[in-house]
Tab-separated table of C-alpha atoms in Angstrom:
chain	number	residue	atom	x	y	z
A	1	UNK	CA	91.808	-6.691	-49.064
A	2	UNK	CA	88.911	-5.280	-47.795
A	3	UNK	CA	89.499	-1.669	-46.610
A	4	UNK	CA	86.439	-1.235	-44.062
A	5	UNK	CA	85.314	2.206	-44.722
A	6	UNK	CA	82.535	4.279	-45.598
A	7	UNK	CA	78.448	3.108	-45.478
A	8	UNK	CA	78.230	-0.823	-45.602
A	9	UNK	CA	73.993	-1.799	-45.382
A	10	UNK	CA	73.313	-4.010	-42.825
A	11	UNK	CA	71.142	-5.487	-45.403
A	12	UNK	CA	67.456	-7.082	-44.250
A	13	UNK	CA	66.413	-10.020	-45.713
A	14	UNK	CA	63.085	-9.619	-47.693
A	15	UNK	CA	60.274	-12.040	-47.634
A	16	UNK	CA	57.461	-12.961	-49.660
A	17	UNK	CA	53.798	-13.794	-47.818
A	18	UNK	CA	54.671	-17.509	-47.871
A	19	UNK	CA	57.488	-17.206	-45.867
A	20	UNK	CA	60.277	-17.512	-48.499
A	21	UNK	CA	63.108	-15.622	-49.989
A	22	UNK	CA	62.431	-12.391	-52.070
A	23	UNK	CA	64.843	-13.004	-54.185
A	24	UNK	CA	63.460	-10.402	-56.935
A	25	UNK	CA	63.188	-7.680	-53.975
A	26	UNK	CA	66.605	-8.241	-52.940
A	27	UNK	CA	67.893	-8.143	-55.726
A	28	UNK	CA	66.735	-4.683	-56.315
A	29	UNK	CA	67.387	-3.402	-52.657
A	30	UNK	CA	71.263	-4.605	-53.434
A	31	UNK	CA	70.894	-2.386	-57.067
A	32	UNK	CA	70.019	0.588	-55.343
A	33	UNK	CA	72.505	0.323	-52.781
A	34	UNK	CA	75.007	0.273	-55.412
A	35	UNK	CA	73.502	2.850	-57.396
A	36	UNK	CA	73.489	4.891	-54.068
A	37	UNK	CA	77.462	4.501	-53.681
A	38	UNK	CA	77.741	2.102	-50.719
A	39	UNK	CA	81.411	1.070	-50.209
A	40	UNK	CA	80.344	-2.865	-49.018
A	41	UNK	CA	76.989	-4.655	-48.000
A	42	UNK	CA	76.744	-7.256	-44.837
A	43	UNK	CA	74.588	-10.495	-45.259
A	44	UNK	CA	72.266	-11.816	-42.361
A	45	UNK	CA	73.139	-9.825	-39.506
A	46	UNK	CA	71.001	-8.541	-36.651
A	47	UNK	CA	68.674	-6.550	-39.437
A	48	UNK	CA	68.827	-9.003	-41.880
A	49	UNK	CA	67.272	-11.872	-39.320
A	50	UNK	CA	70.033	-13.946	-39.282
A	51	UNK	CA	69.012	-15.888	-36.149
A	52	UNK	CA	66.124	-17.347	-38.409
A	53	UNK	CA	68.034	-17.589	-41.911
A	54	UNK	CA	68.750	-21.416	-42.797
A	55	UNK	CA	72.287	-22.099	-44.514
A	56	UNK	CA	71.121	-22.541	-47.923
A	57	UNK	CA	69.097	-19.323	-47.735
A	58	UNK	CA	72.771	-17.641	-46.930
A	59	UNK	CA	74.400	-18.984	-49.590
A	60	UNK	CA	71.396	-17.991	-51.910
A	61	UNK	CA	71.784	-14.115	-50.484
A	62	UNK	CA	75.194	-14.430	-51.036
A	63	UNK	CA	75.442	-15.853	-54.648
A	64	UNK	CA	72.556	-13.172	-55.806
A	65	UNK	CA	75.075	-10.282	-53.931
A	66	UNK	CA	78.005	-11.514	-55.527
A	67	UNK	CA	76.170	-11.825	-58.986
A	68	UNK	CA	74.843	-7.879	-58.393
A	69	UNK	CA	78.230	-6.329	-57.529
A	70	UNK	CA	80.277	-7.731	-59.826
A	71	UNK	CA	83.566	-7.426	-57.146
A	72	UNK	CA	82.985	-3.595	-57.182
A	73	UNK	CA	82.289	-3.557	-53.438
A	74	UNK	CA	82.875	-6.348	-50.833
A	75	UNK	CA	80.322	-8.622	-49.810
A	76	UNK	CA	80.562	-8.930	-45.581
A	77	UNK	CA	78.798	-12.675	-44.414
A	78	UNK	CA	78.176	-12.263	-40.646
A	79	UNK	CA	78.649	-14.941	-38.515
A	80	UNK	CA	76.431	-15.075	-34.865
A	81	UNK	CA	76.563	-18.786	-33.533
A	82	UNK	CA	75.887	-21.143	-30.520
A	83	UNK	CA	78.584	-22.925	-30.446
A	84	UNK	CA	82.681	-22.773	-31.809
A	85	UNK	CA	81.639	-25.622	-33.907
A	86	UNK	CA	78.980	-23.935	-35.339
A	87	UNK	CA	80.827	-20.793	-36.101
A	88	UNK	CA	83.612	-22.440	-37.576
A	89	UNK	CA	81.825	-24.639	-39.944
A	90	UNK	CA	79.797	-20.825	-41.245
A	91	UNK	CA	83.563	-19.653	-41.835
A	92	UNK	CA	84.141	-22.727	-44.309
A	93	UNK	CA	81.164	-22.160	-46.305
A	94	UNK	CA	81.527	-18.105	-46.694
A	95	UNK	CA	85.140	-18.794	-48.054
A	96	UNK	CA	83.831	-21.849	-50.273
A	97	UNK	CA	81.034	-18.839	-51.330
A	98	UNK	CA	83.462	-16.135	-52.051
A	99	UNK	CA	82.755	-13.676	-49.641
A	100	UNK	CA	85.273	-10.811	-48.875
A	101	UNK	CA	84.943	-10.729	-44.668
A	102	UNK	CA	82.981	-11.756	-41.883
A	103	UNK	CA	80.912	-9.608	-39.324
A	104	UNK	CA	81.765	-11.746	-35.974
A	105	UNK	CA	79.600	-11.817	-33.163
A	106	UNK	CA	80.325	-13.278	-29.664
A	107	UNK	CA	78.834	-16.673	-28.476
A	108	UNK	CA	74.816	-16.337	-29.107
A	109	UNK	CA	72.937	-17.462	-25.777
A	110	UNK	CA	75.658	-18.303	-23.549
A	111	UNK	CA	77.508	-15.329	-21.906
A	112	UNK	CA	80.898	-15.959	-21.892
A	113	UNK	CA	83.388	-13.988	-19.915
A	114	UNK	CA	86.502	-12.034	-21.037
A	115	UNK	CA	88.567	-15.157	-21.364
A	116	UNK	CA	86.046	-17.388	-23.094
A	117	UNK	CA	85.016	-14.651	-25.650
A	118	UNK	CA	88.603	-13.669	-26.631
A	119	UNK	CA	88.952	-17.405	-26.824
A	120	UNK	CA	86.198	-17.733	-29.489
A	121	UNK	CA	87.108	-14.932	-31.300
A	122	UNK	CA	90.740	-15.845	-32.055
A	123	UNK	CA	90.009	-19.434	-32.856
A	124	UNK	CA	87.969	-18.885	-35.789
A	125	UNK	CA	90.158	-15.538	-36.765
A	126	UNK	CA	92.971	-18.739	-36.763
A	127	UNK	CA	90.842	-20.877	-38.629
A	128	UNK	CA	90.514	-18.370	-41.697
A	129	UNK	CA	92.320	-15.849	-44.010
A	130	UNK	CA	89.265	-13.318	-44.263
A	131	UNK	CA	89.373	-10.021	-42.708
A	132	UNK	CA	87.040	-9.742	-39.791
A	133	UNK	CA	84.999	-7.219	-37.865
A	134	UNK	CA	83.919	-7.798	-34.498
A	135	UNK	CA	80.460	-6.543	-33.628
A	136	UNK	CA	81.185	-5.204	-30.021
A	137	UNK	CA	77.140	-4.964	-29.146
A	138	UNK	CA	76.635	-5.028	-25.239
A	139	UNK	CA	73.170	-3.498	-25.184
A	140	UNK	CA	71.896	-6.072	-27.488
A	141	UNK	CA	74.083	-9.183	-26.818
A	142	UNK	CA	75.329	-8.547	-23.054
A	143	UNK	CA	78.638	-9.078	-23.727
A	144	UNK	CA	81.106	-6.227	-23.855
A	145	UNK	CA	84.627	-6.154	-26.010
A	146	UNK	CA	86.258	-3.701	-23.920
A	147	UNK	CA	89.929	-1.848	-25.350
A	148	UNK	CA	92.169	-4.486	-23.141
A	149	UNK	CA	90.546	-7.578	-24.959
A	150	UNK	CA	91.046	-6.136	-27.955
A	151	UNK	CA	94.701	-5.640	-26.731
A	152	UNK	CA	94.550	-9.355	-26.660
A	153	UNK	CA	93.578	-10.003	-30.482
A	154	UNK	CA	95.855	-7.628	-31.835
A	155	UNK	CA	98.168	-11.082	-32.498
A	156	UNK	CA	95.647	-12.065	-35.440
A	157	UNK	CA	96.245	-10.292	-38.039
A	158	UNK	CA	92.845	-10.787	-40.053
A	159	UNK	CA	91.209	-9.280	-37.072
A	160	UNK	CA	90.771	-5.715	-38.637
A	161	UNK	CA	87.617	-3.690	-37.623
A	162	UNK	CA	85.191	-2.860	-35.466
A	163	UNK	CA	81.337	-2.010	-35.695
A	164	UNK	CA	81.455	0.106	-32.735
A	165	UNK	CA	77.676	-0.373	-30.741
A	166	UNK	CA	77.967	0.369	-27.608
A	167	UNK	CA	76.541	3.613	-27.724
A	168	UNK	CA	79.485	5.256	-26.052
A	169	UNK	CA	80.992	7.569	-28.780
A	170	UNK	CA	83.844	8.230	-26.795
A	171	UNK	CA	85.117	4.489	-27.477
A	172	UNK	CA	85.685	5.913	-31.287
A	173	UNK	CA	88.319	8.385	-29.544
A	174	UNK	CA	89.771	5.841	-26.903
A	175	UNK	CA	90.235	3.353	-29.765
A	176	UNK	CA	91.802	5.365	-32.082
A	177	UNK	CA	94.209	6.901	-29.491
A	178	UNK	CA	95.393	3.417	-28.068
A	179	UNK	CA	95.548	1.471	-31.564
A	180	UNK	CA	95.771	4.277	-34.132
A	181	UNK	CA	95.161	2.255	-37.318
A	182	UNK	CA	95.478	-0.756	-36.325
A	183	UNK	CA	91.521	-1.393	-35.992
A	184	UNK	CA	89.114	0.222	-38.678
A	185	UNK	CA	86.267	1.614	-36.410
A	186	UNK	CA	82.598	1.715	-37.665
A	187	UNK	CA	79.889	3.462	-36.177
A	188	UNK	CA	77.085	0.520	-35.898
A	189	UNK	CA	74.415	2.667	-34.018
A	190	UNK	CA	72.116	4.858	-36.566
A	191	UNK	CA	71.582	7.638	-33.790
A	192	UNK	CA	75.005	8.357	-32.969
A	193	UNK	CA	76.881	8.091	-36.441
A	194	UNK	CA	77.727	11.600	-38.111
A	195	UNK	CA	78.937	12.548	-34.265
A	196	UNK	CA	81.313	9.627	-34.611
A	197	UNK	CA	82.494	10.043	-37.907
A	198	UNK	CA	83.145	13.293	-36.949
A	199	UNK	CA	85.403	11.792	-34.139
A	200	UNK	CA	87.519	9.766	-36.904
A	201	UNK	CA	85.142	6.421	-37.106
A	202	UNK	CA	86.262	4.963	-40.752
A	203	UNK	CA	83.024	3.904	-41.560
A	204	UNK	CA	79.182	3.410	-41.144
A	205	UNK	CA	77.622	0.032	-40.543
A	206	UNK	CA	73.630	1.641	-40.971
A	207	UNK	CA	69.930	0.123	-40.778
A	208	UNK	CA	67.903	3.103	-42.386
A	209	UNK	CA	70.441	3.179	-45.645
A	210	UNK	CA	67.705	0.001	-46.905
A	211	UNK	CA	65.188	2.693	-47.314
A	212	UNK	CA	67.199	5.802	-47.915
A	213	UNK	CA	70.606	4.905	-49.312
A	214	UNK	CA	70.944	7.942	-50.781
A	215	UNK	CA	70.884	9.880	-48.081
A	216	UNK	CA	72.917	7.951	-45.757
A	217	UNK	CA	75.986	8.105	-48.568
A	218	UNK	CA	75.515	11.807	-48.292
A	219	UNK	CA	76.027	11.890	-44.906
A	220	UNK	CA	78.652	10.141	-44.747
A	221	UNK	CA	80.471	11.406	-47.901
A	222	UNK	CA	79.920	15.088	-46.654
A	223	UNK	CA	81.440	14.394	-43.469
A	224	UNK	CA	84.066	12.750	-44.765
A	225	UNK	CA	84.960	16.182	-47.141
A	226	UNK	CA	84.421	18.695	-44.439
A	227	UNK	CA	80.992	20.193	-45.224
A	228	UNK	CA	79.761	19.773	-42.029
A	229	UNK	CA	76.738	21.712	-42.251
A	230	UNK	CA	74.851	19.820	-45.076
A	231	UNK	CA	75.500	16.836	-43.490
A	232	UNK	CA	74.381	18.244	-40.321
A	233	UNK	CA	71.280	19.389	-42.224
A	234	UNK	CA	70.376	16.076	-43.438
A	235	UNK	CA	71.374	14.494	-40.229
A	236	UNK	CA	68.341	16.302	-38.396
A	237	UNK	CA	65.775	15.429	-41.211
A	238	UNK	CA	66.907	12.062	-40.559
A	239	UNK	CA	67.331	11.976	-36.920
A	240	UNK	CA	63.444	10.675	-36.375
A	241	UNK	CA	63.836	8.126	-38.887
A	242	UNK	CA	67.606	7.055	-37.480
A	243	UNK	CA	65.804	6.543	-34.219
A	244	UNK	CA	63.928	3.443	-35.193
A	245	UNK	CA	67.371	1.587	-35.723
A	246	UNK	CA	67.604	1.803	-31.528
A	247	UNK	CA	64.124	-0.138	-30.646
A	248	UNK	CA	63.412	-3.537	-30.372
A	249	UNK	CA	61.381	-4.011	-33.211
A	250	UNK	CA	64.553	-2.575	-35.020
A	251	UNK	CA	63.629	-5.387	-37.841
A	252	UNK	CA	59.765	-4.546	-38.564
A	253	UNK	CA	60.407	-0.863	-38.182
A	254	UNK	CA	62.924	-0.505	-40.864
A	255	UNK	CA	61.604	-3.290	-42.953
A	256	UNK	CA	58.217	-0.847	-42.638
A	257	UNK	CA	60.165	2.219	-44.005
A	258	UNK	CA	62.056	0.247	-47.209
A	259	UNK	CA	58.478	-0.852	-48.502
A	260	UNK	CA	57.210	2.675	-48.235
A	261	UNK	CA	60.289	3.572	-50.082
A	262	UNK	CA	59.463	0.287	-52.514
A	263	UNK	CA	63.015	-1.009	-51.294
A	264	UNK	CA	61.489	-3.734	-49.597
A	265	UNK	CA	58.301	-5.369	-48.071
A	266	UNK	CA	57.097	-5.890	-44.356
A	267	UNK	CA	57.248	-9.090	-44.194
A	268	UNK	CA	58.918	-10.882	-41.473
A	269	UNK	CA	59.629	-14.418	-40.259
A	270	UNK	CA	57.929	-15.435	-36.680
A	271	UNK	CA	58.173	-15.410	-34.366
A	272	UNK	CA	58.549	-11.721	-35.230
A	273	UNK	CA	54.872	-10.270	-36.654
A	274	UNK	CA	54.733	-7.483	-38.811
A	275	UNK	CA	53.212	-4.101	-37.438
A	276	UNK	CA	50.047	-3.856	-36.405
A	277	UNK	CA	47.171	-1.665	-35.030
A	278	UNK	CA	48.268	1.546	-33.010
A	279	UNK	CA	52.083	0.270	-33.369
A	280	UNK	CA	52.148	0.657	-37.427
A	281	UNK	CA	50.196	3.702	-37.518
A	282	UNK	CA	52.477	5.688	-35.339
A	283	UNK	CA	55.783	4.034	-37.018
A	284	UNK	CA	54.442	4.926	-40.159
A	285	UNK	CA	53.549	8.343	-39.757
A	286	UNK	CA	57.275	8.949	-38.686
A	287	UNK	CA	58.157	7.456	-41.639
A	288	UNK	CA	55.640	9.214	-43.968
A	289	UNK	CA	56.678	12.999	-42.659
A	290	UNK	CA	59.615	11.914	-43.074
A	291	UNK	CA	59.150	11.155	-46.925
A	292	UNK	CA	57.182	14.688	-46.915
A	293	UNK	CA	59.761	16.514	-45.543
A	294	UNK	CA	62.786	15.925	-47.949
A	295	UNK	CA	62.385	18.416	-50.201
A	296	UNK	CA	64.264	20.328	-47.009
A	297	UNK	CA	67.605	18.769	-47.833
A	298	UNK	CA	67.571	18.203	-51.350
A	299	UNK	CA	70.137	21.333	-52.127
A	300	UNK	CA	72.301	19.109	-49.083
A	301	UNK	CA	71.952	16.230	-51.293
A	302	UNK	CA	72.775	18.015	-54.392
A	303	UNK	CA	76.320	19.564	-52.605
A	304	UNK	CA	77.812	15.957	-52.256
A	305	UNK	CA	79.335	14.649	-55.645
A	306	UNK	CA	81.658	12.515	-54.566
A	307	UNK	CA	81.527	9.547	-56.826
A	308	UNK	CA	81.243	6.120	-55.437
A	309	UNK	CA	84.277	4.354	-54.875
A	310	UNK	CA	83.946	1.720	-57.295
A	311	UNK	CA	82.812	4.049	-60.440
């Protein structure tokens, strides 16, 4: 069973120029990842331009991530859909694929209300035996999973964590002190996430770990042990590079920091474009003194030695 803690990647989905899988570059983002010590990676979410992906370019990401990790870590599928339908026939193929959870999101397009959304959710927690996370994202997807729905789904079982987004770290504390364990909590916002470790989140859902895996691991790992102040250390060198997890162009700005770390290229699939002009010059010279600068925290870096989980 999937234990939903520490740093799982919200992995992005490389392209080549042509507009097809990079399955060679993908292949060595997922390496480093695991040579980094993430505890689990997540397939064709938000980052990883799910909206876009077809179904047999999932199953390709997920048979090449399966392949790499050898069942050392968990391999997360997320599932954002239209329709019920939809959503339920994604949970049949990620069980025929293997995968160890799913990353839920509510009903894409249509708002639903409380009723409706708690609806959806428990119907395809009902229709599978994978644990599931529920990505409660209002800033992004305008549709809030507040404590008392949560109350609601407490009667499926495989319902099991959260990747917390709504910015508000003092839903980590409410959480925790109206369900205690029975929810895993995860921070899912890049800005916000050694703050809500430090309030008792499990885990780290993070965008920036696909160009600096290493460093988010650290983070979390020196939180985790108490030795606050290298994390904190590392935390500030990484704040202005955290920050383009929280922008719109979430996608081309991180995809733009993994190839200047050669985890990854800039391409994306339209309608997105990659950066351009006055826009990539100014993302990349955050992300450039941000390479210049980490000599800073390498005795941080050097403190944690906590092995991964799965050596």
């Amino acid at each position: 069973m999937i234990q939903w803690q520490g740093v799982l990647p919200a992995l992005t989905t490389p392209f080549t120029a042509n507009d097809e899988l990079d399955v060679t570059m993908f292949e060595k983002s997922v390496k480093a990842q695991m040579v980094a010590g993430v505890h689990g990676i997540i397939i064709g979410g938000s980052l990883g331009e799910a909206s876009t992906l077809t179904t047999s370019e999932k199953e390709i990401l997920t048979n090449v991530s399966l392949s790499i990790v050898a069942k050392k870590i968990p391999v997360v599928l997320n599932v954002a859909e239209s329709s019920t339908t939809d959503a339920l026939e994604q949970v049949k193929r990620a069980r025929q694929w293997n995968v160890q959870g799913l990353m839920l999101l509510p009903p894409m397009r249509y708002k639903s209300d409380e009723r409706e959304t708690v609806q959806y959710f428990k119907t395809i927690a009902d229709s599978t035996d994978l644990p599931i996370m529920i990505y409660n994202n209002p800033v992004d997807y305008k549709i809030e999973v507040t404590p008392d729905m949560f109350e609601e789904m407490t009667e499926c079982e495989n319902i099991t964590a959260i990747k917390e987004s709504t910015r508000d770290v003092s839903n980590v504390t409410r959480m925790k002190n109206r369900f205690g364990e029975r929810y895993k909590i995860l921070c899912g916002v890049d800005t916000i996430a050694l703050e809500e470790l430090l309030l008792g989140a499990d885990g780290w859902v993070a965008g920036l770990v696909n160009a600096f895996p290493k460093e988010t691991v650290a983070i979390y790992n020196l939180a985790k042990s108490g030795k606050i102040e290298e994390a904190t250390q590392i935390y500030r060198w990484f704040m202005p590079l955290l920050e383009l997890d929280i922008h719109p162009k979430l996608v081309q700005y991180i995809k733009l920091a993994a190839a200047q770390t050669g985890l990854g290229t800039e391409n994306v699939r339209p309608p997105r474009l990659t950066l351009a002009g006055n826009e990539r010059e100014r993302i990349l010279k955050i992300i450039n003194d941000g390479i210049a600068s980490h000599s800073a925290i390498a005795g941080c870096l050097d403190v944690q030695k906590q092995a991964p989980l799965y050596a």
